[in-house]
Coordinates of C-alpha atoms in Angstrom, one line a residue:
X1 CA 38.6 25.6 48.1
X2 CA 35.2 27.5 47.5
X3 CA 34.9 25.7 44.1
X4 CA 35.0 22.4 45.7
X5 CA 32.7 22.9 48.0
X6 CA 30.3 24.2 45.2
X7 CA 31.5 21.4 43.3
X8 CA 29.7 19.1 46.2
X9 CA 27.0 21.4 47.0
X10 CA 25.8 21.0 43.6
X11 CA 23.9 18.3 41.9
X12 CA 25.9 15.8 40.6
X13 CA 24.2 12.8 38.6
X14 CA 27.3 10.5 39.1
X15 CA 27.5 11.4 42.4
X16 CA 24.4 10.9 44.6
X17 CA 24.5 10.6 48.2
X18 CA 23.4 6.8 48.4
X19 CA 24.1 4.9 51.5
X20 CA 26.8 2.5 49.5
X21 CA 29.3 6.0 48.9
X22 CA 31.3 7.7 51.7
X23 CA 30.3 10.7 50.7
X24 CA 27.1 9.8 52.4
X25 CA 28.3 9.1 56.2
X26 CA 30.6 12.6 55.7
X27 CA 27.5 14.0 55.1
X28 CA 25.8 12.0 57.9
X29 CA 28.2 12.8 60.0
X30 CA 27.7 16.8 59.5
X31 CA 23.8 16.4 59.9
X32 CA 24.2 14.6 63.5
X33 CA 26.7 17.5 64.4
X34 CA 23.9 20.0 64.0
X35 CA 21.8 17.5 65.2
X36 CA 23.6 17.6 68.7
X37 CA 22.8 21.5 68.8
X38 CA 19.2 21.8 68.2
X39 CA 17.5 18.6 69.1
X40 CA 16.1 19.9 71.8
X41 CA 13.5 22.0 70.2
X42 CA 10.9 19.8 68.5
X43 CA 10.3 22.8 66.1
X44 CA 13.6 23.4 64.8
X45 CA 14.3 19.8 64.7
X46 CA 12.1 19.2 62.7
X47 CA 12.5 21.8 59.9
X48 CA 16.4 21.1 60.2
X49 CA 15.9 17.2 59.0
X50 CA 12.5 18.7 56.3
X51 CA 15.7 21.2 54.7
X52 CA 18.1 18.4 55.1
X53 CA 15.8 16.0 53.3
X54 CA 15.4 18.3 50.6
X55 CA 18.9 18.6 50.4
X56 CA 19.8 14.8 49.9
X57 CA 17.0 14.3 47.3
X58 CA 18.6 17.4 45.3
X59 CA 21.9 15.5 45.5
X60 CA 20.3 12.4 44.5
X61 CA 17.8 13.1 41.7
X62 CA 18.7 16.8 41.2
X63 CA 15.8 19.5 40.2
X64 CA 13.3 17.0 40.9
X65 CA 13.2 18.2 44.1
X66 CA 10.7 20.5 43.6
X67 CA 8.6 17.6 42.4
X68 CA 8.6 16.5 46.3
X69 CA 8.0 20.1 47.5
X70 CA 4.7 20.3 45.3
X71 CA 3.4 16.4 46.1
X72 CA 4.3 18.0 49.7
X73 CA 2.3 21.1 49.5
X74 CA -0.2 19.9 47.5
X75 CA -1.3 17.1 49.9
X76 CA -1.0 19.5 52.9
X77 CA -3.6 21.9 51.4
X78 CA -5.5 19.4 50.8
X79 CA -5.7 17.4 53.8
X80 CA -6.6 20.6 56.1
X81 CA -9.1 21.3 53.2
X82 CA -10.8 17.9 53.9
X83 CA -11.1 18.8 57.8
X84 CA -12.5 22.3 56.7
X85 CA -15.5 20.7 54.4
X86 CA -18.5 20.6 55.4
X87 CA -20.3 18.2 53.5
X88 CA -19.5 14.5 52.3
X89 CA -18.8 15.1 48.7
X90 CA -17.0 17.9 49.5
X91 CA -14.2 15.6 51.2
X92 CA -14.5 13.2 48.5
X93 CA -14.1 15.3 46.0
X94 CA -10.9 16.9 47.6
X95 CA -9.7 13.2 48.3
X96 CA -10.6 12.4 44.4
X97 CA -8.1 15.5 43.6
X98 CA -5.5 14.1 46.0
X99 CA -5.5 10.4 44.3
X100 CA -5.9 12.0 40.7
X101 CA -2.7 14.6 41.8
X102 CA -0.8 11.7 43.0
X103 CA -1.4 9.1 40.4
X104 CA -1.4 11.6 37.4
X105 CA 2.2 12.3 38.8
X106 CA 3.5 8.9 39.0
X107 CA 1.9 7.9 35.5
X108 CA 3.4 10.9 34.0
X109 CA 7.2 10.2 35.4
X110 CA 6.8 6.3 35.1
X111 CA 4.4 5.1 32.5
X112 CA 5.2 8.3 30.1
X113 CA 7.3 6.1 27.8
X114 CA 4.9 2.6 28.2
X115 CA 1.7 4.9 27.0
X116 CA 3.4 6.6 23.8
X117 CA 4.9 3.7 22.3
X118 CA 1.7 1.6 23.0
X119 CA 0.1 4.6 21.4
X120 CA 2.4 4.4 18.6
X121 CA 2.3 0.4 18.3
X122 CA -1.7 0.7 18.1
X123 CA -2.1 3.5 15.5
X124 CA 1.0 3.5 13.6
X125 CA 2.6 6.7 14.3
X126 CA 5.8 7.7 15.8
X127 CA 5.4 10.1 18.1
X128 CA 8.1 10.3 21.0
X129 CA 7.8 11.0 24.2
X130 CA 8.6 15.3 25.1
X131 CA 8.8 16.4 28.2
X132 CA 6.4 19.4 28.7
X133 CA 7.8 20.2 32.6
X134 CA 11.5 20.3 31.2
X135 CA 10.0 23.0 27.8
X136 CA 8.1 25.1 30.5
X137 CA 11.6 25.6 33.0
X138 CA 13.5 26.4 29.9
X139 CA 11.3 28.5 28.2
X140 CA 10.8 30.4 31.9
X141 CA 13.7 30.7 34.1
X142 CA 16.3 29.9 30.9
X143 CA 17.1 26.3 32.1
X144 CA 19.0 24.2 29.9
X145 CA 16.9 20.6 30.6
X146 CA 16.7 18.2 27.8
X147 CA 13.0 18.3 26.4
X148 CA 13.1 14.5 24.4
X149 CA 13.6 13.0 27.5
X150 CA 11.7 11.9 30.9
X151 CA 14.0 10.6 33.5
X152 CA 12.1 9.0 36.5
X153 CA 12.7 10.5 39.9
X154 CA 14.1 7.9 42.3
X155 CA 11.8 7.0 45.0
X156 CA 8.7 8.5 43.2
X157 CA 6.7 5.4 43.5
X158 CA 7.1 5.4 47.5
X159 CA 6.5 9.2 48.4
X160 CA 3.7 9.0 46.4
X161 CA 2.3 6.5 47.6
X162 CA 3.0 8.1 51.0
X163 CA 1.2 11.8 50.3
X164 CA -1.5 9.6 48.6
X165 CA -2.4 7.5 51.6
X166 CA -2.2 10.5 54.6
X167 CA -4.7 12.0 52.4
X168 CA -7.0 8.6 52.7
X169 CA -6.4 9.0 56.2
X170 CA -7.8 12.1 56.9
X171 CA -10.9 10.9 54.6
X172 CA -11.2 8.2 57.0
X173 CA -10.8 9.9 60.6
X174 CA -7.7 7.7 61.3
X175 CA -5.3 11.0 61.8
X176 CA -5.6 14.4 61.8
X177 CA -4.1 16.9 59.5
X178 CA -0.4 18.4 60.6
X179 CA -0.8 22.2 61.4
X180 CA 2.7 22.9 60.5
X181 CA 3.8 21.9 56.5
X182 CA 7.9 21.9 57.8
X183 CA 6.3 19.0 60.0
X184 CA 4.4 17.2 57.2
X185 CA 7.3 17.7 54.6
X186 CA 9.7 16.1 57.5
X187 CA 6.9 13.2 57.1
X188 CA 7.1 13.1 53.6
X189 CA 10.7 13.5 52.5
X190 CA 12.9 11.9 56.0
X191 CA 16.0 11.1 54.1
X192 CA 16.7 7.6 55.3
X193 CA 13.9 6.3 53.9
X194 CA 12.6 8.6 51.4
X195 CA 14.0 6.9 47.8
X196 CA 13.1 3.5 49.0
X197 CA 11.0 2.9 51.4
X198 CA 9.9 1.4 53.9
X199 CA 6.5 3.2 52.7
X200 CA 5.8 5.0 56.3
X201 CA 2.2 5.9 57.6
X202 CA 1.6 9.4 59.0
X203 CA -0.4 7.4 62.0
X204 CA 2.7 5.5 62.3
X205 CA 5.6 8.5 61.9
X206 CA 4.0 11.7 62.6
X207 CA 3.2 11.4 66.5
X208 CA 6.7 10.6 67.1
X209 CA 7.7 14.5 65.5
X210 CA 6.8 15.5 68.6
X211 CA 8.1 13.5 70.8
X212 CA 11.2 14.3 72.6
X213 CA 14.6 12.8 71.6
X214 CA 15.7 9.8 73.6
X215 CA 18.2 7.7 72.3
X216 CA 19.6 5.3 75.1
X217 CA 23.5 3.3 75.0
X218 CA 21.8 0.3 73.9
X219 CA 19.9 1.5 71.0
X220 CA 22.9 3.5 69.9
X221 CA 24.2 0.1 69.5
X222 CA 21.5 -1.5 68.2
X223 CA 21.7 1.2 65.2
X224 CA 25.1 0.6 64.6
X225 CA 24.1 -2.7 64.2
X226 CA 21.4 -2.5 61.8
X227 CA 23.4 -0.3 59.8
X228 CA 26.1 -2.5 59.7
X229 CA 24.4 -5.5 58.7
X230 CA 22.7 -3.9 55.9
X231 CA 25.8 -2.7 54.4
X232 CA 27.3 -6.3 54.8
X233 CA 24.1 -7.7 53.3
X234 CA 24.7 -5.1 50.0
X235 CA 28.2 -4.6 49.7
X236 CA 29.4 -7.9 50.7
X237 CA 26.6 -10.4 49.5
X238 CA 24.0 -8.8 47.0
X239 CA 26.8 -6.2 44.8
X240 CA 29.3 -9.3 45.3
X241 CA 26.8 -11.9 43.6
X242 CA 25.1 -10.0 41.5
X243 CA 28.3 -8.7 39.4
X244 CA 30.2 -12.3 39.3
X245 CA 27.6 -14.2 38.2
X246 CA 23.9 -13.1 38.0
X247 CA 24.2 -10.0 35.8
X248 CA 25.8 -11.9 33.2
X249 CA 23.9 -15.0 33.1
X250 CA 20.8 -12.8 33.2
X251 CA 22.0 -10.5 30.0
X252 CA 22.7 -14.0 27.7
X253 CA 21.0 -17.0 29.5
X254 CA 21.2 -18.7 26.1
X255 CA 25.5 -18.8 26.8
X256 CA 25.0 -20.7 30.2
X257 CA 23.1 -24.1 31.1
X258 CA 20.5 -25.0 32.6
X259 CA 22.1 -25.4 35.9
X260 CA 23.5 -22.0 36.0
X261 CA 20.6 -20.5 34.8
X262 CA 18.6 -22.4 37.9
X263 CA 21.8 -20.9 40.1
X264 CA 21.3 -17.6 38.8
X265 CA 17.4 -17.6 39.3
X266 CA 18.4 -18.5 43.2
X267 CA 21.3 -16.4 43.2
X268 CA 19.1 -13.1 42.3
X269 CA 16.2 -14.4 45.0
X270 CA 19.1 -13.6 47.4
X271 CA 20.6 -10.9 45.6
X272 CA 17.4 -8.9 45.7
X273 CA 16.7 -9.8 49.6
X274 CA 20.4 -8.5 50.6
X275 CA 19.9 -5.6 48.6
X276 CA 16.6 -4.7 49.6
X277 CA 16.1 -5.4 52.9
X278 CA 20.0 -4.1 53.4
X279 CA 18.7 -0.7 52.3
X280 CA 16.0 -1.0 55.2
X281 CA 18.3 -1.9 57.6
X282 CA 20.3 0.7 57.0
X283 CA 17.5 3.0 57.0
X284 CA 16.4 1.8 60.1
X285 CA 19.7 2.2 61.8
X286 CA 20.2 5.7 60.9
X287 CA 16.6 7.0 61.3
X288 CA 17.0 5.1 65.5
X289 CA 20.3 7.3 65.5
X290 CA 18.3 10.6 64.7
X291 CA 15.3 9.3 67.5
X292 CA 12.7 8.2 65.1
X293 CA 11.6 4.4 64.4
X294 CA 10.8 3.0 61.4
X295 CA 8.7 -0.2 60.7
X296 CA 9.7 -3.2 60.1
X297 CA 9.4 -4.2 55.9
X298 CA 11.3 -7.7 56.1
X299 CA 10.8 -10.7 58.5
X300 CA 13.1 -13.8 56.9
X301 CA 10.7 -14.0 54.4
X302 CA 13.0 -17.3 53.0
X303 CA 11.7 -19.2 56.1
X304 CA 8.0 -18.8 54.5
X305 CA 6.4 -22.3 54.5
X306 CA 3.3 -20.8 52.2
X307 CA 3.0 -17.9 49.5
X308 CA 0.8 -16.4 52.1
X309 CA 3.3 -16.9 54.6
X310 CA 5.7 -15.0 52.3
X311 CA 3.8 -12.1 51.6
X312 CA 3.3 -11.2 55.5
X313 CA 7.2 -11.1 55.6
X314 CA 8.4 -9.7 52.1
X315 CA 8.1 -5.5 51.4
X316 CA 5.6 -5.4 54.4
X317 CA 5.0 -2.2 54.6
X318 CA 3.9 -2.3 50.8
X319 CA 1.7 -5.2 51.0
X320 CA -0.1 -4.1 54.0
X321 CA -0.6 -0.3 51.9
X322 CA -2.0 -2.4 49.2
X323 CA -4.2 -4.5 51.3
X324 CA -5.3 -1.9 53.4
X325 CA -5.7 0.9 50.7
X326 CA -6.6 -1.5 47.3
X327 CA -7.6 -4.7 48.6
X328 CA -9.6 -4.4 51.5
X329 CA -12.2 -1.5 49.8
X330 CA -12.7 -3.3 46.7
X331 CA -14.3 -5.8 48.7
X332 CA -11.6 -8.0 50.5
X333 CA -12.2 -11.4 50.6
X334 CA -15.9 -11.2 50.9
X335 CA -17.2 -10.1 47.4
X336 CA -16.5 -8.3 44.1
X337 CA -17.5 -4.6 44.0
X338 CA -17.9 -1.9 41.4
X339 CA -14.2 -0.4 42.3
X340 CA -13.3 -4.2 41.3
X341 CA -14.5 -4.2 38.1
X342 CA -12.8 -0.6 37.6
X343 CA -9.7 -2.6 38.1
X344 CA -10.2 -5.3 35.9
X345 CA -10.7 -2.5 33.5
X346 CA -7.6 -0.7 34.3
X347 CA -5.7 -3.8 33.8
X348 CA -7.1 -5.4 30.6
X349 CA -6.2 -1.8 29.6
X350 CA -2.9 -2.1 30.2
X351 CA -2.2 -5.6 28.5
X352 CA -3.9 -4.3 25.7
X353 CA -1.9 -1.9 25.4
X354 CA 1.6 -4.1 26.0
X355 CA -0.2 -6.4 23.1
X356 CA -2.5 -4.6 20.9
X357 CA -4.4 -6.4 18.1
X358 CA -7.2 -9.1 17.9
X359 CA -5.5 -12.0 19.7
X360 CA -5.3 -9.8 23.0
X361 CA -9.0 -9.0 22.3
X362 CA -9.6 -12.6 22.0
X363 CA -7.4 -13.4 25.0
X364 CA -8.6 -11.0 27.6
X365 CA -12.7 -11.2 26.5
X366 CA -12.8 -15.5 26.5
X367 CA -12.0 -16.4 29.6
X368 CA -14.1 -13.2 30.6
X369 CA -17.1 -14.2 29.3
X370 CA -16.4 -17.7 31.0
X371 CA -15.9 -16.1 34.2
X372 CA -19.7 -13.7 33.7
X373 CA -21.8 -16.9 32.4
X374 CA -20.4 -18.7 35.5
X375 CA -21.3 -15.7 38.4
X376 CA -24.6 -15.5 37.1
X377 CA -25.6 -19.2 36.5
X378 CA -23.6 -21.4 38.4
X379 CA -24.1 -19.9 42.1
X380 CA -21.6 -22.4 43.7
X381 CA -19.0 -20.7 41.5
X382 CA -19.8 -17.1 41.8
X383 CA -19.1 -17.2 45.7
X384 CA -15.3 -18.1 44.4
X385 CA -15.1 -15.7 41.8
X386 CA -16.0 -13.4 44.1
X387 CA -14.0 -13.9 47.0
X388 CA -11.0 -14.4 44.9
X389 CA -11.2 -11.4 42.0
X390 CA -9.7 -9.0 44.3
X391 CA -7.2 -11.5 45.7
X392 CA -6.0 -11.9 42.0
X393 CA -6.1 -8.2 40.9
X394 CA -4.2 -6.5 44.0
X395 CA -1.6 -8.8 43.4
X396 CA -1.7 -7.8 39.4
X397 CA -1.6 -4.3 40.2
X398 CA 1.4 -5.1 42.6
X399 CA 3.0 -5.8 39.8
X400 CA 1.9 -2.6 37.9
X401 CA 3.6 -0.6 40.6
X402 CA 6.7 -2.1 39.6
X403 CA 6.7 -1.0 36.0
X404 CA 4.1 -1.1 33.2
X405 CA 5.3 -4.4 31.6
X406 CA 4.0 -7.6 30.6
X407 CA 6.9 -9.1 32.7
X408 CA 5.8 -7.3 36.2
X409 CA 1.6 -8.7 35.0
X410 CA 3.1 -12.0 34.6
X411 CA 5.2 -11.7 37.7
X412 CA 1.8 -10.4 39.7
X413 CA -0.5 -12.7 38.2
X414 CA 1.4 -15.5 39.3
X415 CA 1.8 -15.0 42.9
X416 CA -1.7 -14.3 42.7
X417 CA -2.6 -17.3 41.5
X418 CA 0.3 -18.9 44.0
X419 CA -1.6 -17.0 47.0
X420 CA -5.6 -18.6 45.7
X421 CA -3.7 -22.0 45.1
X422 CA -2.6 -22.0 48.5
X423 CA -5.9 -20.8 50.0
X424 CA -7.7 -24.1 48.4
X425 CA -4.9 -26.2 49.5
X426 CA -4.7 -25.0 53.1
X427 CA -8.5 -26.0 53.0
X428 CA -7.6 -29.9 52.8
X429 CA -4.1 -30.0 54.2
X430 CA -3.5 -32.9 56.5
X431 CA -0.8 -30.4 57.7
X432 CA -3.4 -27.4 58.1
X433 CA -3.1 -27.2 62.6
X434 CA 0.2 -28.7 63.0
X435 CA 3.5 -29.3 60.5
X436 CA 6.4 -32.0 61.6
X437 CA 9.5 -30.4 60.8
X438 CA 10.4 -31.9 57.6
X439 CA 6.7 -31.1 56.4
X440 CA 7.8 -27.9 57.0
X441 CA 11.3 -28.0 56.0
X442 CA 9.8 -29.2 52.4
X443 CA 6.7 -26.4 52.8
X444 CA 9.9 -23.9 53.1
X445 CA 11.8 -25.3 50.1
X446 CA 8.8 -25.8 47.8
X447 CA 7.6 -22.1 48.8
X448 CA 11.6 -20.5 48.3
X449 CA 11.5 -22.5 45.0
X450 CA 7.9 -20.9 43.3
X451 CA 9.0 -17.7 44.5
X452 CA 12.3 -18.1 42.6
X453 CA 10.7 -19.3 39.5
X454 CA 8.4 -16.0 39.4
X455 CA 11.4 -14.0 39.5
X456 CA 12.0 -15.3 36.4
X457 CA 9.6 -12.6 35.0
X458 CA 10.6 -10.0 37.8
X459 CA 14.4 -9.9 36.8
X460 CA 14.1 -10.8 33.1
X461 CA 15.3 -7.7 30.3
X462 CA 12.3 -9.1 28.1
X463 CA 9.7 -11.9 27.2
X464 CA 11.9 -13.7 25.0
X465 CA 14.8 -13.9 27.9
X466 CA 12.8 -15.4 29.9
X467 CA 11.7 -18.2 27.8
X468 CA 15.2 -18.2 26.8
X469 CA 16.2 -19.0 31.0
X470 CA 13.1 -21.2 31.3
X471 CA 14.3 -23.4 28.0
X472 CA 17.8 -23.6 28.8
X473 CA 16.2 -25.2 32.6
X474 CA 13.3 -27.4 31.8
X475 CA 15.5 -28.6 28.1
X476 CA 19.5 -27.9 28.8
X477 CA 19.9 -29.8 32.7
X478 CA 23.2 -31.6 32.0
X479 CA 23.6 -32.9 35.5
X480 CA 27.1 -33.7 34.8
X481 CA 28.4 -30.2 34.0
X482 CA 27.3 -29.5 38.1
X483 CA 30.8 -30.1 40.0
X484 CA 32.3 -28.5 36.9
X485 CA 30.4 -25.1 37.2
X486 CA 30.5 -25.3 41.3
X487 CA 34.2 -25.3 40.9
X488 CA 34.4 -22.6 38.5
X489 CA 32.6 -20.7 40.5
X490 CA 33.5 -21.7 43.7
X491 CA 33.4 -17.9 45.4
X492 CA 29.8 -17.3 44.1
X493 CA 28.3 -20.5 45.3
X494 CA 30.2 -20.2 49.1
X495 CA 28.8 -17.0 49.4
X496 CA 25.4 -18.3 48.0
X497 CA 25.3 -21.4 50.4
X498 CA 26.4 -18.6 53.3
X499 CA 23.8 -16.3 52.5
X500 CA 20.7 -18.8 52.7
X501 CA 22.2 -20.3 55.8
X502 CA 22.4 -17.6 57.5
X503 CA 19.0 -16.4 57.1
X504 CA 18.1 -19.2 57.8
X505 CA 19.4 -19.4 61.5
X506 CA 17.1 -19.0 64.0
X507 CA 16.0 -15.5 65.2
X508 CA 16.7 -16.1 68.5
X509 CA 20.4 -16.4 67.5
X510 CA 20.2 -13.1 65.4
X511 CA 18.8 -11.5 68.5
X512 CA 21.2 -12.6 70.9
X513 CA 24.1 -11.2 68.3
X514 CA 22.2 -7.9 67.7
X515 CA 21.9 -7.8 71.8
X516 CA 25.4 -8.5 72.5
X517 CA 26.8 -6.2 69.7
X518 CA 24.9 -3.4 71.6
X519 CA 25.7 -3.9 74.8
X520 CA 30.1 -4.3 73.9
X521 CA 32.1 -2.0 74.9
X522 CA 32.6 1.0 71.7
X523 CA 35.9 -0.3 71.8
X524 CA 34.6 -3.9 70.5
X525 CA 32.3 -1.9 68.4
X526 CA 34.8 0.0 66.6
X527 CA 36.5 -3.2 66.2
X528 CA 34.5 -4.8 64.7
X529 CA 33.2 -2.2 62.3
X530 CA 36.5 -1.5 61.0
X531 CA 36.7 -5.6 60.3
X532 CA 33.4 -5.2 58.6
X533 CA 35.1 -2.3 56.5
X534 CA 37.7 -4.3 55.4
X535 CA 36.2 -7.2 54.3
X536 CA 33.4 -5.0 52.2
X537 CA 36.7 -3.3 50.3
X538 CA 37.9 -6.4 50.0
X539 CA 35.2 -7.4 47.6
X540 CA 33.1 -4.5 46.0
X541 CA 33.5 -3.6 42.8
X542 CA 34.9 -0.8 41.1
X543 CA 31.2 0.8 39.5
X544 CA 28.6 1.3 41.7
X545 CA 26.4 -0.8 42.3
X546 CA 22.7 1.5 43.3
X547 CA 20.1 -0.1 44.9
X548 CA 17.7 -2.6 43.2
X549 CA 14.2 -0.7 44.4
X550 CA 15.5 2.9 43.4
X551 CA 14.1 2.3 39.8
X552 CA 11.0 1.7 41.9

């Protein structure tokens, strides 16, 4: 008995507590049992969920839990050092040490393995990649950690980016520091969100620490409803499509056609929404259940009639960090600025460094000599360039955040070209104040389909796959082979046409559900959960299936 419970006390890599295992709502369940004993008390509440964080990152990415106690730590100090300056450059220098802290952390963990072999690809060497933390811990407390290897800690990317921007905050006057560091950890590391996302704001989460617990019948029931839905959305739709059909089109889209390759593209456009925005859900649910609210980071972004449109509904609670934190000081839409150019820097840097030699040279210099000879002669010009540069790079360095790849550059560049496209079209619309419904209908479809075909790049292993899908579309249509494949694959596409229909509904019919479903009796509750149960065993498959953003 003791060595089982050891056995789950311990970190296990094949084992994490993800919302997708049981293992997870035993666990849950324990946490809401202490829960129920020291709620009351703000203070202890509060350190009891910071420790029980801690404890479901250990079980999820192991030792690397420490990693979130020092970005934890570290961003505490620094933010009640900030307050304590008494000079300007005093705070900007402590902010600089926050960003550097923050970023030299993610780039270490993320990019490690993107720098060395660009290194290696521009000077001819072979260096690999050794992981320095993993030689000190061994060569100090006797660990046993593999040295030639740098795994990436799940959910890096969001409570980085989480730390980083309280920090900015304080710079800024728009919250002030947490006196107690349980409290700011709590912040930092609240399990339900914590490997990924939604990214939370301290000005957003941390009043509510110290507010007192209310959780009312109705909102009981609307939690049981979010996190039922998101585990429908992943365990019934995204983990169902995704292993009968996209994967394997995706590994060897030379075997398929072109229409399954098309299906596949708009298969994984759905895929990635159920399994995404199912993760929120769930997050959402059980974050109401323990008294705290989370933000919203999805709103049907498939009923988008513009790329603008879709970016106000997709990952919200990225975009608006990116806007408010990236594009908005390098000048918004009003002009280029110094921290602009900085950028530009950073990011020819980095496709250099995908590509080196002379052509990317060639490629990356042309069109910006183009781009200088037209701001400084042509002034009808500059006031585009200008109002569009930072457009273009946040949504470049969007893609950055998603991996250092020429795939996630591509993938960025385009939507920011989609986004600038959009902003000259809007301009001479005839459709600009008012849209009849098919107008719209076709704005929807047209905006669902560019979306799909820049996933393309988002979802592709390499560069040459996705020429590979694109070929097989544009050269390898046989219409005929249609009712063929449909019928073969008759499961996939019902749950594909179900999928976009029902997000498609109107929200007013999703809100009356969600309101009845919370106001039933638990008895119709429990009813219908179990159903829910059933039908996901019915379907899921027999390896499991993690989240889509955890590599994030």
């Amino acid at each position: 008995m003791m060595e089982r419970l050891m056995h789950w006390f311990s970190y296990q890599a094949d084992q994490p507590l993800i919302f997708t295992q049981t293992a997870f709502w035993f666990f849950f369940a324990a946490v809401m049992l202490g829960y129920a004993v020291i709620y009351p008390r703000k203070g202890l509440r509060n350190a009891y969920l910071f420790f029980i964080s801690l404890f479901f990152y250990y079980k999820t990415s192991g030792l690397f839990v420490l990693l979130l106690i020092f970005s934890t730590v570290t961003d505490y100090q620094i933010g009640w050092q900030m307050i304590r300056s008494n000079s300007q450059l005093s705070r900007k220098l402590w902010l600089a040490l926050s960003i550097f802290i923050n970023l030299a952390v993610l780039v270490y963990f993320k990019y490690a393995y993107f720098f060395t072999d660009a290194y290696n690809a521009l000077m001819h060497t072979d260096h690999e990649v050794y992981n320095l933390l993993a030689h000190w811990s061994n060569g100090a407390f006797g660990t046993s950690f593999r040295a030639e290897k740098i795994f990436l800690p799940v959910g890096i990317s969001f409570f980085t980016f989480q730390t980083m921007s309280y920090a900015i905050d304080i710079y800024r006057g728009d919250v002030q520091p947490v006196k107690n560091v349980l409290d700011f950890g709590f912040y930092v590391s609240f399990f339900p969100q914590l490997v990924a996302g939604p990214i939370v704001r301290a000005s957003e989460f941390i009043p509510q620490l110290y507010l007192p617990y209310t959780v009312t019948r109705q909102q009981f029931g609307v939690a049981l409803f979010w996190i039922l839905n998101g585990l429908l959305k992943k365990m019934l739709l995204a983990d169902y499509l995704a292993v009968n059909f996209i994967d394997r089109v995706f590994a060897n889209p030379g075997s398929f056609s072109g229409f399954e390759n098309l299906a596949a593209l708009f298969g994984y456009s759905l895929q990635v929404y159920a399994d995404f925005s199912g993760y929120t859900d769930i997050a959402i649910g059980v974050a109401a259940l323990l008294g705290f609210t989370l933000p919203v980071n999805f709103n049907s972004p498939y009923k988008a009639d513009s790329v603008a449109d879709f970016w106000k509904r997709w990952h919200i609670s990225l975009s608006t960090w990116l806007r408010d934190y990236l594009y908005i000081p390098m000048g918004g839409n009003r002009h280029g600025s110094l921290f602009s150019y900085i950028m530009i820097g950073f990011v020819a840097l980095f496709l250099f460094l995908i590509r080196p030699g002379l052509h990317t040279v060639a490629l990356l210099l042309i069109p910006a000599l183009g781009l200088v000879l037209a701001h400084r002669f042509i002034p009808g010009v500059r006031r585009h360039i200008d109002t569009n540069i930072n457009l273009m790079l946040t949504m470049t360095i969007g893609g950055l955040w998603h991996g250092a790849s020429l795939n996630m550059i591509i993938w960025g560049a385009i939507n920011g070209a989609g986004l600038i496209v959009y902003k000259y079209w809007n301009r001479i619309s005839p459709w600009r104040t008012r849209r009849p419904a098919l107008i719209r209908a076709g704005a929807i479809l047209l905006t669902l389909t560019f979306i799909t075909f820049t996933r393309t790049w988002f979802r592709g292993e390499s560069l040459e796959k996705v020429q590979i899908m694109l070929s097989r579309i544009a050269f390898h249509f046989d219409a005929s082979l249609i009712p063929r494949v449909v019928t073969g694959y008759s499961t996939v596409f019902a749950f594909l046409a179900g999928g976009y229909l029902i997000h498609w509904l109107p929200a007013s019919w999703k809100d009356t559900l969600r309101d009845r479903f919370s106001r039933a009796h638990l008895s119709v509750q429990a009813v219908v959960i179990v159903i829910a149960i059933i039908l996901i065993y019915q379907v899921m498959s027999a390896d499991l299936q993690p989240f889509i953003y955890f590599v994030f």
